[in-house]
mmCIF file of C-alpha atoms in Angstrom:
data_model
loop_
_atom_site.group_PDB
_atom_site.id
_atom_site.type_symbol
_atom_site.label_atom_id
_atom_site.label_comp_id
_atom_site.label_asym_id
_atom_site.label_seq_id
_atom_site.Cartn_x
_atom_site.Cartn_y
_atom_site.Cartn_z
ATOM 1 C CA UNK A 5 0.000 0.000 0.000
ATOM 2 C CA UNK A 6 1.100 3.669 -0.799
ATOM 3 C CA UNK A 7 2.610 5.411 2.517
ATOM 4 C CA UNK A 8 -0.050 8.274 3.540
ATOM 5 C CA UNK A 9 1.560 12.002 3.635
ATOM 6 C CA UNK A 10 1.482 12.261 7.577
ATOM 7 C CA UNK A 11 4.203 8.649 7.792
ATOM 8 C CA UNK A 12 6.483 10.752 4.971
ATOM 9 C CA UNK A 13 7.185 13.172 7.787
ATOM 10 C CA UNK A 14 10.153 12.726 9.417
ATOM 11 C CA UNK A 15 9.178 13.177 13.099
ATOM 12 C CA UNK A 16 12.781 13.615 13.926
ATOM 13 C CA UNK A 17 13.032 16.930 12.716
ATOM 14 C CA UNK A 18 10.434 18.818 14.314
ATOM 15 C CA UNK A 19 8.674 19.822 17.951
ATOM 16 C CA UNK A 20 6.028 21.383 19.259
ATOM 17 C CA UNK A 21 4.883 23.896 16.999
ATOM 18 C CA UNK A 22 1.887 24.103 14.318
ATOM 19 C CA UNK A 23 2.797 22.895 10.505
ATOM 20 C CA UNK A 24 0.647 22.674 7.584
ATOM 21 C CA UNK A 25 1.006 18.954 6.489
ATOM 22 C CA UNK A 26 -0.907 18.794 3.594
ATOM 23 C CA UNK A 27 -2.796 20.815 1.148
ATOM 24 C CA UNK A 28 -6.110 19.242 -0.519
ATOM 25 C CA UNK A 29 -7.603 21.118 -3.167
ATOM 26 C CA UNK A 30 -9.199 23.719 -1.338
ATOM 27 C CA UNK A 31 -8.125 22.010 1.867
ATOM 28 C CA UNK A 32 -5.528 22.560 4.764
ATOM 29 C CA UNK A 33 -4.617 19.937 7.168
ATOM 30 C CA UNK A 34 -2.641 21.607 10.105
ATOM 31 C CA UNK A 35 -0.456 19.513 12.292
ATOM 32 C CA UNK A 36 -0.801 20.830 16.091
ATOM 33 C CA UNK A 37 2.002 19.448 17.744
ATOM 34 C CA UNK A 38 1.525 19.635 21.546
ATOM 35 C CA UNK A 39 4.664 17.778 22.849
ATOM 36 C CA UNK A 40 7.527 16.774 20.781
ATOM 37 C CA UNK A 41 6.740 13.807 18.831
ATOM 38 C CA UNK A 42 8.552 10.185 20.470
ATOM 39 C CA UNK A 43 9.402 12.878 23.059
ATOM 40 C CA UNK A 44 8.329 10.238 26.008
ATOM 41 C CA UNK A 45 5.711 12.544 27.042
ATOM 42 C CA UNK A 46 2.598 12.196 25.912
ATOM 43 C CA UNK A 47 -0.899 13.767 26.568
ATOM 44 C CA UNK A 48 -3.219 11.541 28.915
ATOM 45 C CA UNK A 49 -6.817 10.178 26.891
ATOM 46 C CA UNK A 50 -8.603 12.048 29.088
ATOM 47 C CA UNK A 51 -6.779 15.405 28.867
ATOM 48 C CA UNK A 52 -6.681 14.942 24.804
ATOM 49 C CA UNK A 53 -10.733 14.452 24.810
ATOM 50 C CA UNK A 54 -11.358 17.711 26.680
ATOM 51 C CA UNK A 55 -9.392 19.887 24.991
ATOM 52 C CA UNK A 56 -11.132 18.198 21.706
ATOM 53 C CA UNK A 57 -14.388 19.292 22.865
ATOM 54 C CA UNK A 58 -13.102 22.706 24.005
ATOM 55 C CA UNK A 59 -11.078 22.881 20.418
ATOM 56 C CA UNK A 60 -14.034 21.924 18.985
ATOM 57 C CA UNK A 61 -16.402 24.013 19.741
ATOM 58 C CA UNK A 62 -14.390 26.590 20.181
ATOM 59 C CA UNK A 63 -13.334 27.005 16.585
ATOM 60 C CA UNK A 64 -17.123 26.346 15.421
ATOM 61 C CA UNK A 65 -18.179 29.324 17.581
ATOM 62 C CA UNK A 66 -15.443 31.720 16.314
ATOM 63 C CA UNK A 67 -15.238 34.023 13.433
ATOM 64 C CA UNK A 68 -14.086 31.257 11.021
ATOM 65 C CA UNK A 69 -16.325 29.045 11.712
ATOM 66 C CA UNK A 70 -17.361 28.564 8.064
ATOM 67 C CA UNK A 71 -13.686 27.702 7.452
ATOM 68 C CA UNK A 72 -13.265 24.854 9.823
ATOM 69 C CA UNK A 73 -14.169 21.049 8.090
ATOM 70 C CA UNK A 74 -12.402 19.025 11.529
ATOM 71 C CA UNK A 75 -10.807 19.387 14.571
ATOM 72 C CA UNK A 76 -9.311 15.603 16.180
ATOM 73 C CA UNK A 77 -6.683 14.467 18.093
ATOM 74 C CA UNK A 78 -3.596 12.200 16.482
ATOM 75 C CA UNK A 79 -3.866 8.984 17.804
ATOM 76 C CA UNK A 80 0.012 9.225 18.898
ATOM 77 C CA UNK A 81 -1.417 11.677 21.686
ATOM 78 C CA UNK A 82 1.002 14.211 20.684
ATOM 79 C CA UNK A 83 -1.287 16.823 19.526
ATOM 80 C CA UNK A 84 -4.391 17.497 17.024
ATOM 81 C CA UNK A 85 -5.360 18.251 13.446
ATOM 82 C CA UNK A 86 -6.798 20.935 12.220
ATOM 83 C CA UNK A 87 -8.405 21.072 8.830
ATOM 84 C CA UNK A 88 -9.897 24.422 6.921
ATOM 85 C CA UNK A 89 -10.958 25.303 3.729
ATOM 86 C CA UNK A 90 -8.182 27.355 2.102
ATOM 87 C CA UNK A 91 -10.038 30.558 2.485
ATOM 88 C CA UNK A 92 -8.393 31.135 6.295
ATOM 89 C CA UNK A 93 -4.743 32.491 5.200
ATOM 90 C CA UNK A 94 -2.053 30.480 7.911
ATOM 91 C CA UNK A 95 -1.688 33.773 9.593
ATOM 92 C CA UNK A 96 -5.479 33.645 10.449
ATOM 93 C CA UNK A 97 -4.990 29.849 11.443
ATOM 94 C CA UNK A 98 -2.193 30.613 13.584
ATOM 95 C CA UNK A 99 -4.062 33.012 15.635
ATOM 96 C CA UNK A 100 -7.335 31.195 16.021
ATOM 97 C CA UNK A 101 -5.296 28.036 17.784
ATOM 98 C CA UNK A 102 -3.492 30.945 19.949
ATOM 99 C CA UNK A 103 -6.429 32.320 21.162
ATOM 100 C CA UNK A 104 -8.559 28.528 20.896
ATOM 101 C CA UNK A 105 -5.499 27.451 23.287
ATOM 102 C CA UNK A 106 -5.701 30.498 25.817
ATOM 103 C CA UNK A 107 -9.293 30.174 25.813
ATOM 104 C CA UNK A 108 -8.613 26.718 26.955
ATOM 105 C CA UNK A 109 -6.007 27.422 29.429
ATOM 106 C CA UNK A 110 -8.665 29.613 31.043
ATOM 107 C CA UNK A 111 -12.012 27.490 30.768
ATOM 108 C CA UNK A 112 -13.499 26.979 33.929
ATOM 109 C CA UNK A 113 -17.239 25.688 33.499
ATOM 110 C CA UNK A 114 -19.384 22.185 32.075
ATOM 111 C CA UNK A 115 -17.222 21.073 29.156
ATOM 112 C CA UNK A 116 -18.915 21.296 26.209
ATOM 113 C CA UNK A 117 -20.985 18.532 24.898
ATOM 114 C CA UNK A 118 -19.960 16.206 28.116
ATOM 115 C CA UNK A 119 -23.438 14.084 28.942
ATOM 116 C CA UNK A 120 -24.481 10.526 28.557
ATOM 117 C CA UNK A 121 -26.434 11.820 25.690
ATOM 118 C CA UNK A 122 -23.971 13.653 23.572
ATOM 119 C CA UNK A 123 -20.859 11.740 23.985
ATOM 120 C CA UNK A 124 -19.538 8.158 23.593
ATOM 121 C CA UNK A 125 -17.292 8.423 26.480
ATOM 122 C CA UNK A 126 -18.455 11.653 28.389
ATOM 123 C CA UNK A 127 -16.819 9.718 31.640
ATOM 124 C CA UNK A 128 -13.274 10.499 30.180
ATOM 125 C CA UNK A 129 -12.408 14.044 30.828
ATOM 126 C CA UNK A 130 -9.487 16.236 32.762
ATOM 127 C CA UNK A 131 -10.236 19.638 32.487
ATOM 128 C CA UNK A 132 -7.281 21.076 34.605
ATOM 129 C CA UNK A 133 -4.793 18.690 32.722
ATOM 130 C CA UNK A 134 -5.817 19.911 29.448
ATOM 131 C CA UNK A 135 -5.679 23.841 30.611
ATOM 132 C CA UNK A 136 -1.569 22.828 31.585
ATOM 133 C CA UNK A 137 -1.413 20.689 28.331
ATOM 134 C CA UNK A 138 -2.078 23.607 26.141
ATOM 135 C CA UNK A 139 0.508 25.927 27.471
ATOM 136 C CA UNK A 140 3.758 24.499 25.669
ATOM 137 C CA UNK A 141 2.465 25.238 22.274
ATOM 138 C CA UNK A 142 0.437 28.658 23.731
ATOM 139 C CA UNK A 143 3.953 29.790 24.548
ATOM 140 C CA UNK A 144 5.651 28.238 21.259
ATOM 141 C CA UNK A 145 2.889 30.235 19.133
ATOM 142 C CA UNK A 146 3.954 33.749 19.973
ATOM 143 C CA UNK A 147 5.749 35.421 17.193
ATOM 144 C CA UNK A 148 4.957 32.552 15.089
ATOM 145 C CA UNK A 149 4.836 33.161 11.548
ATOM 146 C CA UNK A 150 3.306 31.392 8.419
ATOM 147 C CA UNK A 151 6.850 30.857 7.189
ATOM 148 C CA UNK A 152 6.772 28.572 10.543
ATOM 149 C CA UNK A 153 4.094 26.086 8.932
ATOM 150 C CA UNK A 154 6.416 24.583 7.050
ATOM 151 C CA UNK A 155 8.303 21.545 8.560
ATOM 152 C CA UNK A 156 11.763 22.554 6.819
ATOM 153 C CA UNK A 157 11.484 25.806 8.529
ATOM 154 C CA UNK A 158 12.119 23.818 11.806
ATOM 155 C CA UNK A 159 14.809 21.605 10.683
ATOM 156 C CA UNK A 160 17.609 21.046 13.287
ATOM 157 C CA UNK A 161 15.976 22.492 16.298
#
């Protein structure tokens, strides 16, 4: 079988940061890299699925919400995808995860969508983990550019 884009990455290359994987048609996938990737530290199931819902509906709710097709964590744990129609410039992308991520940091409340009803697992949640989860790539998202999206950019760090 053909090797899928995301496995032609080398994950030796890069950290935490946000990178634009791959490019669809009219499509952006972002890679949200949370921790660094076979870094030994990974985010918990439970942290990962509340800052999914907060992500979620976060992005839905904002100013771009007619530009977001998915938001979903990588199954490695080490962060989340992000994919919008090619109408949100990166710069625009880059600043709706900054202020998705503080908004998250901050959150104090019901998680969104969290009942018996609405969710397949609404047992599995860690709302303070996720608001300390978010802050590495908070902090690694100021001053970051869309030159940054591209994986080469980070080469060597």
């Amino acid at each position: 079988m053909k090797k899928i884009a995301s496995f032609q990455v080398d994950h030796t290359k890069f950290g935490i940061g946000m990178y634009i994987s791959r490019i669809d048609g009219d499509i952006i996938t972002y890679d949200i890299r949370m921790v660094k990737p076979n870094g030994g530290t990974y985010i918990t199931n439970p942290s990962l699925h509340t800052i999914e819902h907060l992500f979620a509906t976060y992005t839905r709710n904002s100013r771009y919400s007619d530009s977001i097709i998915y938001v979903g964590p990588m199954g490695c744990r080490t962060g989340f995808y992000l994919l919008t129609r090619d109408n949100m410039s990166g710069e625009d992308a880059i600043q709706l995860v900054r202020d998705t991520y503080k908004f998250i940091s901050e959150y104090d409340g019901e998680i969104p969508g969290n009942s018996v009803e609405e969710c397949g697992n609404y047992l599995e949640h860690d709302l303070e983990s996720a608001k300390k989860d978010v802050l590495p790539l908070l902090d690694r998202l100021d001053g970051y550019t869309a030159e940054m999206l591209n994986y080469s950019y980070h080469t060597g760090e």
